[in-house]
Short mmCIF file of C-alpha atoms and ligand atoms in Angstrom, two decimals:
data_model
loop_
_atom_site.label_atom_id
_atom_site.label_comp_id
_atom_site.label_asym_id
_atom_site.label_seq_id
_atom_site.Cartn_x
_atom_site.Cartn_y
_atom_site.Cartn_z
CA MET A 1 -77.49 63.52 30.95
CA GLU A 2 -78.25 60.27 29.18
CA LYS A 3 -75.32 57.85 29.10
CA TYR A 4 -76.50 55.74 26.16
CA GLU A 5 -77.72 56.37 22.67
CA ALA A 6 -80.10 53.96 20.97
CA VAL A 7 -79.44 52.89 17.38
CA ILE A 8 -82.35 51.56 15.35
CA GLY A 9 -82.63 50.09 11.87
CA LEU A 10 -85.97 48.92 10.48
CA GLU A 11 -86.73 46.20 7.95
CA VAL A 12 -90.19 46.80 6.51
CA HIS A 13 -92.03 44.39 4.25
CA VAL A 14 -94.78 45.85 2.10
CA GLN A 15 -97.18 43.97 -0.18
CA LEU A 16 -97.49 45.62 -3.55
CA LYS A 17 -100.94 46.34 -4.93
CA THR A 18 -100.74 44.47 -8.23
CA ASN A 19 -103.53 42.59 -9.98
CA THR A 20 -101.69 39.29 -9.91
CA LYS A 21 -98.97 37.53 -7.93
CA MET A 22 -95.23 37.89 -8.42
CA PHE A 23 -94.59 34.85 -10.60
CA THR A 24 -98.03 33.66 -11.68
CA ARG A 25 -101.37 35.03 -12.91
CA ILE A 26 -103.46 34.29 -9.83
CA PRO A 27 -104.73 37.40 -7.95
CA TYR A 28 -104.44 38.12 -4.24
CA HIS A 29 -106.99 39.86 -2.02
CA TYR A 30 -107.07 39.99 1.76
CA GLY A 31 -109.82 38.09 3.56
CA GLU A 32 -110.69 35.31 1.06
CA ALA A 33 -111.39 31.73 2.19
CA PRO A 34 -108.05 30.01 2.97
CA ASN A 35 -106.19 28.33 0.11
CA THR A 36 -108.53 29.57 -2.61
CA LEU A 37 -106.11 32.03 -4.23
CA VAL A 38 -103.57 29.39 -5.16
CA ASP A 39 -102.46 27.60 -8.32
CA GLU A 40 -99.77 25.13 -9.38
CA VAL A 41 -97.02 27.74 -9.25
CA VAL A 42 -97.99 29.04 -5.80
CA LEU A 43 -98.15 25.50 -4.44
CA ALA A 44 -94.90 24.55 -6.22
CA LEU A 45 -96.33 21.49 -7.92
CA PRO A 46 -93.66 19.56 -9.84
CA GLY A 47 -92.93 20.90 -13.32
CA THR A 48 -94.20 24.45 -12.77
CA LEU A 49 -92.06 27.45 -13.58
CA PRO A 50 -92.26 31.10 -12.48
CA VAL A 51 -93.21 33.85 -14.94
CA LEU A 52 -92.30 37.39 -13.95
CA ASN A 53 -94.94 40.04 -13.15
CA LYS A 54 -93.75 43.18 -14.94
CA ALA A 55 -96.11 45.47 -13.00
CA ALA A 56 -94.35 44.58 -9.75
CA ILE A 57 -90.98 45.58 -11.20
CA LEU A 58 -92.40 48.87 -12.50
CA LYS A 59 -94.02 49.68 -9.12
CA THR A 60 -90.79 48.96 -7.29
CA ILE A 61 -88.88 51.29 -9.62
CA GLU A 62 -91.43 53.97 -8.77
CA VAL A 63 -91.06 53.32 -5.03
CA GLY A 64 -87.26 53.44 -5.30
CA SER A 65 -87.43 56.71 -7.19
CA VAL A 66 -89.75 58.27 -4.61
CA PHE A 67 -87.14 57.52 -1.94
CA GLY A 68 -84.17 58.67 -4.02
CA CYS A 69 -82.66 55.21 -4.46
CA LYS A 70 -80.29 54.29 -7.24
CA ILE A 71 -82.23 52.02 -9.58
CA ALA A 72 -80.18 49.03 -10.79
CA ARG A 73 -79.72 48.74 -14.55
CA LYS A 74 -79.26 45.01 -14.06
CA THR A 75 -80.82 42.91 -11.34
CA LYS A 76 -81.47 39.24 -10.70
CA TRP A 77 -83.32 36.71 -8.56
CA ASP A 78 -81.93 34.55 -5.79
CA ARG A 79 -83.27 31.63 -3.87
CA LYS A 80 -83.35 32.04 -0.09
CA ASN A 81 -83.45 28.44 1.08
CA TYR A 82 -85.09 27.36 4.30
CA PHE A 83 -87.31 24.55 5.43
CA TYR A 84 -90.57 25.76 6.93
CA PRO A 85 -94.19 25.09 5.93
CA ASP A 86 -94.93 28.72 4.99
CA ALA A 87 -92.77 28.31 1.84
CA PRO A 88 -94.17 25.57 -0.40
CA LYS A 89 -91.01 25.44 -2.54
CA ASN A 90 -88.76 25.31 0.53
CA TYR A 91 -87.19 28.47 -0.78
CA GLN A 92 -88.37 32.02 -1.29
CA ILE A 93 -87.52 33.89 -4.47
CA SER A 94 -85.80 37.08 -3.34
CA GLN A 95 -82.92 39.37 -4.28
CA TYR A 96 -79.65 38.96 -2.45
CA ASP A 97 -76.65 40.79 -3.88
CA GLN A 98 -78.22 42.78 -6.71
CA PRO A 99 -81.30 44.51 -5.26
CA LEU A 100 -83.48 46.54 -7.60
CA CYS A 101 -82.97 49.73 -5.54
CA ALA A 102 -79.94 50.80 -3.50
CA GLY A 103 -79.32 53.70 -1.12
CA GLY A 104 -81.78 56.56 -0.87
CA PHE A 105 -83.58 58.02 2.12
CA VAL A 106 -86.98 58.52 3.69
CA GLU A 107 -87.87 62.06 4.74
CA ILE A 108 -89.61 62.09 8.10
CA GLU A 109 -91.42 64.73 10.09
CA LEU A 110 -90.92 64.58 13.84
CA GLU A 111 -93.76 65.70 16.03
CA GLY A 112 -93.93 69.48 16.26
CA PRO A 113 -93.91 71.50 19.50
CA ALA A 114 -97.71 71.71 19.18
CA ARG A 115 -100.37 70.14 17.04
CA ASN A 116 -100.69 73.16 14.80
CA ILE A 117 -96.95 73.73 14.40
CA GLN A 118 -94.83 71.94 11.83
CA GLY A 119 -92.27 69.50 13.26
CA LYS A 120 -88.63 69.12 12.27
CA HIS A 121 -87.85 67.20 9.10
CA ARG A 122 -84.88 64.89 8.61
CA LYS A 123 -83.78 62.20 6.22
CA VAL A 124 -83.35 58.60 7.35
CA ALA A 125 -80.84 56.77 5.16
CA LEU A 126 -81.93 53.63 3.34
CA ASN A 127 -79.73 50.67 2.61
CA ARG A 128 -81.79 49.02 -0.10
CA ILE A 129 -85.22 48.06 -1.43
CA HIS A 130 -85.54 44.65 -2.99
CA LEU A 131 -88.39 42.68 -4.43
CA GLU A 132 -89.39 39.17 -3.38
CA GLU A 133 -92.43 36.96 -3.01
CA ASP A 134 -94.51 36.72 0.16
CA VAL A 135 -94.92 33.39 1.93
CA GLY A 136 -98.00 31.67 3.37
CA LYS A 137 -99.56 32.43 6.73
CA LEU A 138 -99.34 29.94 9.59
CA THR A 139 -101.81 29.99 12.46
CA HIS A 140 -100.80 27.99 15.51
CA PHE A 141 -103.26 26.29 17.86
CA THR A 142 -102.45 24.23 20.95
CA ASP A 143 -102.01 20.94 19.16
CA GLU A 144 -102.06 21.82 15.49
CA SER A 145 -101.00 24.49 13.03
CA TRP A 146 -102.92 25.63 9.97
CA ILE A 147 -101.47 27.03 6.79
CA ASP A 148 -103.08 29.42 4.32
CA TYR A 149 -101.21 29.85 1.03
CA ASN A 150 -103.42 32.69 -0.32
CA ARG A 151 -100.77 35.26 0.49
CA ALA A 152 -97.90 33.10 -0.80
CA GLY A 153 -96.35 34.46 -3.97
CA THR A 154 -97.71 38.00 -3.54
CA PRO A 155 -95.20 40.67 -4.60
CA LEU A 156 -93.44 41.97 -1.52
CA ILE A 157 -90.85 44.71 -1.25
CA GLU A 158 -88.42 44.83 1.63
CA ILE A 159 -87.33 48.31 2.58
CA VAL A 160 -84.16 48.13 4.68
CA SER A 161 -83.04 51.25 6.52
CA GLU A 162 -79.52 52.00 7.67
CA PRO A 163 -79.06 51.96 11.46
CA ASP A 164 -79.92 55.64 11.35
CA MET A 165 -82.73 56.19 13.87
CA HIS A 166 -82.24 56.92 17.55
CA SER A 167 -85.64 56.87 19.25
CA SER A 168 -89.04 55.24 19.04
CA ALA A 169 -90.39 58.64 17.97
CA GLU A 170 -88.14 58.56 14.91
CA ALA A 171 -89.16 55.01 14.12
CA PHE A 172 -92.80 56.08 14.40
CA ALA A 173 -92.27 59.05 12.05
CA TYR A 174 -90.37 56.79 9.65
CA LEU A 175 -93.19 54.23 9.44
CA LYS A 176 -95.78 56.98 9.06
CA SER A 177 -93.79 58.52 6.23
CA LEU A 178 -93.32 55.17 4.48
CA GLU A 179 -97.03 54.48 4.78
CA MET A 180 -97.99 57.93 3.53
CA HIS A 181 -95.71 57.83 0.49
CA LEU A 182 -96.53 54.26 -0.51
CA LYS A 183 -100.26 54.89 -0.27
CA PHE A 184 -99.90 58.21 -2.05
CA ILE A 185 -98.40 56.61 -5.16
CA GLY A 186 -100.78 53.65 -4.94
CA ALA A 187 -97.99 51.13 -4.36
CA SER A 188 -99.73 49.51 -1.38
CA ASP A 189 -102.56 50.02 1.11
CA CYS A 190 -100.05 49.50 3.95
CA ASP A 191 -102.66 48.17 6.39
CA MET A 192 -100.63 46.57 9.17
CA GLU A 193 -103.67 44.75 10.54
CA LYS A 194 -104.06 43.01 7.20
CA GLY A 195 -100.36 42.20 7.04
CA GLN A 196 -99.86 44.51 4.07
CA MET A 197 -97.06 46.23 5.96
CA ARG A 198 -94.88 44.38 8.49
CA CYS A 199 -91.92 45.63 10.42
CA ASP A 200 -88.93 44.06 12.18
CA ALA A 201 -86.88 46.38 14.37
CA ASN A 202 -83.14 46.08 15.00
CA VAL A 203 -82.05 47.77 18.19
CA SER A 204 -78.68 48.35 19.82
CA ILE A 205 -77.25 50.83 22.28
CA ARG A 206 -73.87 52.54 22.58
CA PRO A 207 -72.33 55.14 24.84
CA VAL A 208 -73.30 58.66 23.78
CA GLY A 209 -70.62 59.98 21.42
CA ALA A 210 -69.33 56.54 20.36
CA ASN A 211 -69.01 56.00 16.62
CA TYR A 212 -69.17 52.21 16.56
CA LEU A 213 -72.30 50.06 16.51
CA GLY A 214 -73.32 47.94 19.47
CA THR A 215 -74.55 44.35 19.17
CA LYS A 216 -78.07 44.39 17.77
CA VAL A 217 -81.17 42.54 18.79
CA GLU A 218 -83.88 41.97 16.20
CA LEU A 219 -87.49 42.30 17.35
CA LYS A 220 -90.22 40.41 15.53
CA ASN A 221 -94.01 40.23 15.79
CA LEU A 222 -94.48 43.98 15.98
CA ASN A 223 -98.02 44.10 14.65
CA SER A 224 -98.86 47.79 14.68
CA ILE A 225 -97.02 51.08 14.55
CA SER A 226 -97.60 51.58 18.27
CA GLY A 227 -96.40 48.00 18.81
CA VAL A 228 -93.14 48.89 17.05
CA CYS A 229 -92.70 51.92 19.32
CA ASN A 230 -93.48 50.04 22.54
CA GLY A 231 -91.24 47.15 21.52
CA ILE A 232 -88.32 49.47 20.74
CA GLU A 233 -88.67 51.43 23.98
CA HIS A 234 -88.83 48.28 26.02
CA GLU A 235 -85.78 46.84 24.22
CA ILE A 236 -83.69 49.98 24.79
CA LYS A 237 -84.47 49.83 28.52
CA ARG A 238 -83.73 46.09 28.64
CA GLN A 239 -80.33 46.56 26.99
CA ILE A 240 -79.36 49.50 29.19
CA ALA A 241 -80.28 47.50 32.30
CA MET A 242 -78.14 44.58 31.06
CA VAL A 243 -75.09 46.73 30.33
CA GLU A 244 -75.45 48.52 33.65
CA ALA A 245 -75.52 45.12 35.38
CA GLY A 246 -72.27 44.22 33.61
CA GLU A 247 -73.88 41.69 31.27
CA ARG A 248 -73.09 41.22 27.57
CA ILE A 249 -75.75 41.69 24.93
CA GLU A 250 -75.97 38.67 22.68
CA GLN A 251 -77.04 39.00 19.08
CA GLU A 252 -80.45 37.35 18.91
CA THR A 253 -83.98 37.54 17.56
CA ARG A 254 -86.69 38.25 20.12
CA ARG A 255 -90.44 37.97 19.86
CA TRP A 256 -92.50 40.94 21.06
CA ASP A 257 -95.66 40.19 23.02
CA ALA A 258 -97.85 43.30 22.85
CA GLU A 259 -100.29 42.06 25.49
CA LYS A 260 -97.69 41.25 28.11
CA ASN A 261 -95.52 44.21 27.04
CA GLU A 262 -92.39 42.04 27.03
CA SER A 263 -90.16 40.14 24.63
CA THR A 264 -88.84 36.59 24.72
CA SER A 265 -85.84 35.10 22.95
CA MET A 266 -86.72 33.20 19.74
CA ARG A 267 -83.33 32.21 18.41
CA SER A 268 -79.76 33.33 18.33
CA LYS A 269 -78.77 35.04 15.13
CA GLU A 270 -78.88 33.20 11.82
CA ASP A 271 -76.38 34.32 9.16
CA ALA A 272 -76.89 34.91 5.47
CA HIS A 273 -74.90 31.76 4.68
CA ASP A 274 -77.47 29.73 6.61
CA TYR A 275 -79.88 30.46 3.76
CA ARG A 276 -77.50 29.14 1.04
CA TYR A 277 -78.50 31.94 -1.30
CA PHE A 278 -77.90 31.22 -4.97
CA THR A 279 -79.11 32.68 -8.26
CA ASP A 280 -82.48 31.26 -9.28
CA PRO A 281 -81.88 29.21 -12.44
CA ASP A 282 -85.58 29.41 -13.45
CA LEU A 283 -85.55 33.19 -13.95
CA CYS A 284 -83.50 35.40 -16.29
CA PRO A 285 -81.65 38.40 -14.95
CA ILE A 286 -83.46 41.66 -15.71
CA VAL A 287 -81.90 44.46 -17.71
CA LEU A 288 -83.70 47.78 -17.36
CA SER A 289 -83.45 50.42 -20.06
CA GLU A 290 -83.01 54.11 -19.32
CA GLU A 291 -86.30 54.78 -21.14
CA LEU A 292 -88.26 52.37 -18.97
CA ILE A 293 -86.87 53.88 -15.77
CA ALA A 294 -87.53 57.42 -17.01
CA GLU A 295 -91.11 56.43 -17.84
CA GLN A 296 -91.69 55.26 -14.26
CA VAL A 297 -90.07 58.34 -12.77
CA ALA A 298 -92.35 60.54 -14.90
CA LYS A 299 -95.40 58.87 -13.32
CA ILE A 300 -94.52 60.04 -9.81
CA PRO A 301 -96.89 62.82 -8.69
CA GLU A 302 -95.84 65.79 -6.61
CA LEU A 303 -95.15 64.19 -3.22
CA PRO A 304 -96.81 65.14 0.10
CA PHE A 305 -94.00 67.06 1.79
CA ALA A 306 -93.16 69.07 -1.36
CA LYS A 307 -96.85 69.78 -1.85
CA GLN A 308 -97.14 70.90 1.75
CA GLU A 309 -94.24 73.34 1.42
CA ARG A 310 -95.87 74.79 -1.69
CA TYR A 311 -99.28 75.16 -0.01
CA LEU A 312 -97.72 76.75 3.07
CA HIS A 313 -95.72 79.29 1.13
CA ASP A 314 -97.52 79.93 -2.14
CA LEU A 315 -101.10 79.49 -0.97
CA GLN A 316 -100.56 80.63 2.64
CA LEU A 317 -102.65 77.76 3.98
CA PRO A 318 -102.34 77.01 7.71
CA TYR A 319 -100.13 74.04 8.67
CA THR A 320 -102.96 71.96 10.20
CA ILE A 321 -104.97 72.19 6.97
CA THR A 322 -101.96 71.31 4.79
CA SER A 323 -101.20 68.25 6.86
CA VAL A 324 -104.72 67.04 6.15
CA ILE A 325 -105.04 67.79 2.46
CA CYS A 326 -101.46 67.08 1.32
CA PHE A 327 -100.94 63.67 2.89
CA GLU A 328 -103.68 61.70 1.11
CA LYS A 329 -103.90 61.49 -2.65
CA PRO A 330 -107.71 61.60 -3.05
CA LEU A 331 -107.90 64.65 -0.80
CA SER A 332 -105.16 66.60 -2.52
CA ASP A 333 -106.56 65.67 -5.93
CA PHE A 334 -109.97 66.90 -4.85
CA PHE A 335 -108.52 70.15 -3.56
CA GLU A 336 -106.48 70.77 -6.69
CA LYS A 337 -109.40 70.11 -9.01
CA ALA A 338 -111.57 72.57 -7.09
CA MET A 339 -108.72 75.10 -7.14
CA SER A 340 -108.37 74.80 -10.89
CA VAL A 341 -112.03 75.74 -11.32
CA TYR A 342 -111.85 78.70 -8.92
CA PRO A 343 -108.27 79.70 -8.03
CA LYS A 344 -109.17 82.89 -6.13
CA ASN A 345 -109.81 81.51 -2.67
CA PRO A 346 -107.72 78.43 -1.82
CA GLN A 347 -108.15 79.01 1.93
CA ALA A 348 -111.93 78.70 1.76
CA ILE A 349 -111.80 75.68 -0.57
CA ALA A 350 -109.29 73.94 1.72
CA ASN A 351 -111.49 74.67 4.74
CA TRP A 352 -114.61 73.21 3.20
CA ILE A 353 -112.70 70.06 2.23
CA ALA A 354 -110.65 69.55 5.39
CA ASN A 355 -113.47 70.38 7.81
CA ASP A 356 -116.96 69.98 6.38
CA LEU A 357 -116.37 67.35 3.71
CA LEU A 358 -114.21 65.11 5.90
CA ARG A 359 -116.61 65.45 8.83
CA GLU A 360 -119.56 64.33 6.72
CA MET A 361 -117.54 61.52 5.16
CA SER A 362 -116.48 60.19 8.56
CA ASN A 363 -120.01 60.52 9.98
CA GLY A 364 -121.39 58.31 7.24
CA THR A 365 -119.66 55.48 5.46
CA SER A 366 -119.01 57.39 2.28
CA SER A 367 -115.89 56.54 0.32
CA TRP A 368 -114.29 58.67 -2.38
CA GLU A 369 -115.91 56.48 -5.03
CA GLN A 370 -119.42 56.98 -3.61
CA LEU A 371 -119.04 60.70 -3.06
CA LYS A 372 -121.77 62.82 -4.69
CA ILE A 373 -120.01 66.15 -4.20
CA THR A 374 -117.52 66.98 -6.95
CA PRO A 375 -114.62 69.45 -6.79
CA PRO A 376 -116.35 71.97 -9.13
CA MET A 377 -119.32 72.05 -6.69
CA ILE A 378 -117.07 73.16 -3.83
CA ALA A 379 -115.52 75.73 -6.14
CA GLU A 380 -118.99 77.01 -7.08
CA LEU A 381 -120.07 77.16 -3.44
CA VAL A 382 -117.04 79.25 -2.47
CA GLN A 383 -117.56 81.54 -5.43
CA LEU A 384 -121.23 82.08 -4.49
CA ILE A 385 -120.11 83.21 -1.04
CA ASP A 386 -117.30 85.39 -2.39
CA ASP A 387 -119.68 87.03 -4.86
CA GLN A 388 -122.07 87.75 -1.98
CA ILE A 389 -124.85 85.74 -3.52
CA LEU A 390 -124.89 83.29 -0.62
CA SER A 391 -124.38 84.05 3.08
CA LYS A 392 -121.93 81.98 5.11
CA GLN A 393 -124.75 80.69 7.32
CA SER A 394 -126.88 79.54 4.39
CA ALA A 395 -123.79 78.01 2.78
CA LYS A 396 -123.68 75.38 5.54
CA GLU A 397 -127.21 74.34 4.62
CA VAL A 398 -126.34 74.30 0.91
CA PHE A 399 -123.28 72.18 1.61
CA LEU A 400 -125.27 69.51 3.47
CA GLU A 401 -127.89 69.41 0.73
CA MET A 402 -125.18 69.17 -1.90
CA TYR A 403 -123.53 66.35 0.06
CA THR A 404 -126.68 64.23 0.24
CA SER A 405 -128.28 65.03 -3.11
CA GLY A 406 -125.31 65.83 -5.35
CA GLN A 407 -127.18 68.83 -6.75
CA SER A 408 -125.19 71.90 -7.77
CA PRO A 409 -125.03 74.75 -5.23
CA LYS A 410 -126.52 77.19 -7.72
CA GLN A 411 -129.55 74.92 -8.15
CA ILE A 412 -129.97 74.48 -4.38
CA VAL A 413 -129.71 78.24 -3.77
CA LYS A 414 -132.36 78.80 -6.42
CA ASP A 415 -134.73 76.06 -5.20
CA LYS A 416 -134.52 77.16 -1.57
CA GLY A 417 -134.58 80.87 -2.30
CA LEU A 418 -131.33 81.42 -0.42
CA GLU A 419 -129.98 84.15 -2.64
CA MET A 420 -128.96 87.19 -0.64
CA LYS A 421 -130.93 90.28 -1.42
CA VAL A 422 -128.77 93.31 -1.84
CA ASP A 423 -131.20 96.18 -2.23
CA ARG A 424 -128.96 98.97 -0.98
CA ASP A 425 -131.74 101.49 -0.57
CA ALA A 426 -133.91 99.15 1.45
CA LEU A 427 -130.91 98.09 3.51
CA ARG A 428 -129.97 101.69 4.20
CA LYS A 429 -133.51 102.34 5.43
CA LEU A 430 -133.22 99.38 7.79
CA CYS A 431 -129.89 100.73 9.05
CA GLU A 432 -131.47 104.05 9.79
CA GLU A 433 -134.23 102.29 11.73
CA VAL A 434 -131.71 100.32 13.78
CA VAL A 435 -129.64 103.41 14.52
CA ALA A 436 -132.80 105.14 15.74
CA GLU A 437 -133.91 102.16 17.83
CA PHE A 438 -130.59 101.63 19.65
CA PRO A 439 -129.24 104.94 20.88
CA LYS A 440 -126.89 103.40 23.46
CA PRO A 441 -124.46 101.58 21.12
CA VAL A 442 -124.78 104.51 18.71
CA ALA A 443 -123.62 106.92 21.39
CA GLU A 444 -120.81 104.56 22.40
CA PHE A 445 -119.65 104.26 18.82
CA ARG A 446 -119.69 108.00 18.32
CA ALA A 447 -117.68 108.37 21.56
CA GLY A 448 -114.92 106.26 19.99
CA LYS A 449 -115.82 102.70 21.05
CA GLU A 450 -115.69 101.14 17.59
CA LYS A 451 -116.71 97.70 18.74
CA ALA A 452 -120.18 98.99 19.62
CA ILE A 453 -121.05 98.69 15.94
CA ASN A 454 -121.28 94.91 16.40
CA VAL A 455 -124.51 95.28 18.38
CA LEU A 456 -126.02 97.19 15.48
CA LYS A 457 -124.71 94.65 12.99
CA GLY A 458 -126.35 91.88 15.00
CA GLN A 459 -129.66 93.69 14.88
CA MET A 460 -129.32 94.11 11.12
CA MET A 461 -128.60 90.39 10.70
CA LYS A 462 -131.78 89.70 12.65
CA LYS A 463 -133.88 92.02 10.52
CA THR A 464 -132.51 90.57 7.28
CA GLN A 465 -132.58 86.96 8.55
CA GLY A 466 -128.91 86.67 7.69
CA LYS A 467 -129.58 87.02 4.02
CA ALA A 468 -127.76 90.32 3.51
CA PRO A 469 -123.97 90.38 3.13
CA VAL A 470 -122.27 91.45 6.36
CA ASP A 471 -119.75 93.72 4.70
CA VAL A 472 -122.46 95.67 2.89
CA ILE A 473 -124.35 96.04 6.18
CA GLU A 474 -121.21 97.29 7.87
CA GLN A 475 -120.52 99.74 5.08
CA LEU A 476 -124.06 101.14 5.20
CA LEU A 477 -124.11 101.31 9.02
CA LEU A 478 -120.90 103.34 8.96
CA GLU A 479 -122.39 105.68 6.38
CA VAL A 480 -125.50 106.22 8.50
CA LEU A 481 -123.54 106.60 11.75
CA LYS A 482 -121.18 109.17 10.28
CA SER A 483 -123.86 111.18 8.54
P1 ADP B 1 -78.07 41.16 8.96
O1 ADP B 1 -76.85 40.81 8.20
O2 ADP B 1 -78.12 40.66 10.33
O3 ADP B 1 -79.34 40.99 8.18
P2 ADP B 1 -77.90 43.87 8.21
O4 ADP B 1 -76.58 44.57 8.30
O5 ADP B 1 -78.34 43.42 6.87
O6 ADP B 1 -77.91 42.71 9.24
O7 ADP B 1 -78.97 44.83 8.80
C1 ADP B 1 -80.30 44.45 8.99
C2 ADP B 1 -81.00 45.62 9.67
O8 ADP B 1 -80.44 45.86 10.94
C3 ADP B 1 -80.85 46.92 8.91
O9 ADP B 1 -82.08 47.61 8.95
C4 ADP B 1 -79.79 47.66 9.66
O10 ADP B 1 -79.98 49.06 9.61
C5 ADP B 1 -80.02 47.19 11.08
N1 ADP B 1 -78.78 47.18 11.88
C6 ADP B 1 -77.59 46.65 11.55
N2 ADP B 1 -76.71 46.78 12.55
C7 ADP B 1 -77.37 47.41 13.56
C8 ADP B 1 -77.02 47.82 14.89
N3 ADP B 1 -75.81 47.61 15.39
N4 ADP B 1 -77.96 48.43 15.63
C9 ADP B 1 -79.21 48.64 15.15
N5 ADP B 1 -79.59 48.27 13.93
C10 ADP B 1 -78.70 47.65 13.14
MG1 MG B 2 -79.53 41.62 6.08
#
């Protein structure tokens, strides 16, 4: 039996995908030459004033609604004051006591008992989501530090969870779910390597069964989702070892070093009052109308987990396929468009998309924008097979041709002469020939060994070069065998 329970709360910063920065018209893209995406407002030159980016507010309302938060009808801006070169104004515009979104939860899926079996779902409680501006990026060298203000002023949401997770596996599932939902609604690309999503982890331990919270340690510099998990696991072990040795855990911030797999103390805890928060006098409070909030809520598409439940139950798709096509917006859009053209065989459409299409896309460098195959083409391909105009073997060839040329399957089938010939009389004659040529499986079949028919089917496939529909062959073979 474990003696201790870990308690984890995550603070996740996510850059919003807006055209311009939070309080000025300059854009932000990752990877530009340093200090080129800056203007007077970003650099806080004297006399400049912030002007609010409405799109960032609207996106944050959408995000809050996705996670079931209460959206504030009135919200405001606060200055978080600190002196450090990453903030040109010496303060960051943030939200302190009136965040845009409060409460809510993130649904997570824990790893299932096997890859193809759905895992348990649970809800992790959120404390708040507020909007702020990002700061610049410092790079430290041995004897100097460089600053890049490109990122400064980019809209940033901070998603603060309650201390409601208890293992690194839950933290992992939580980050995956955040990433999936935020990408799905186009709020952010959430690329941790590009700093679009950053996570600080708060970790404490307590005796199993206790209902109080232990002293927390905040971990910083967790640069990847696996980094977050390793950092948390290491911290839980470190704290247990300390308590077991009779030591007290001090509230502090520690820096995770992924290479050395260890953390070092950065500073003892700073308090909110250290930041001398106060309402920003340059910006008006925001009052949000019911109509505006309703408009944003109406924009939210069916979300991945709800979609997955629907596909599992209504369409009877296998779990592994649903977890591919429901979790990414372009994929599920593609699937649904194909379905709307040909609703009869969702399983086959899903298979072509999740297996063949994704395989080809990952082999090459094709993106959704460059894709030559359209959803109606997949629908047409599946229908050609279902209507027994195209054999499953030839369909693979048609698919590849369709993928590279963007021609319609019907056209390819015509050009390559791949249409299956279903001349029942001729096929019946061939069946008779096969039955005469292979007495052994025929005798076995007649003696009750039904599987023996497969040998005859194989011979028929050979004779017809795979161009005749298997079920017609089977039907005719049975007729001949029983006559
Ligand atoms: P602070 O005032 O230090 O910023 P907050 O109460 O605002 O602390 O919480 C910051 C983050 O730390 C939240 O994500 C919260 O869930 C988490 N947290 C708070 N207390 C604990 C604790 N005892 N153990 C683990 N996480 C905690
Ligand atoms: Mg706090």
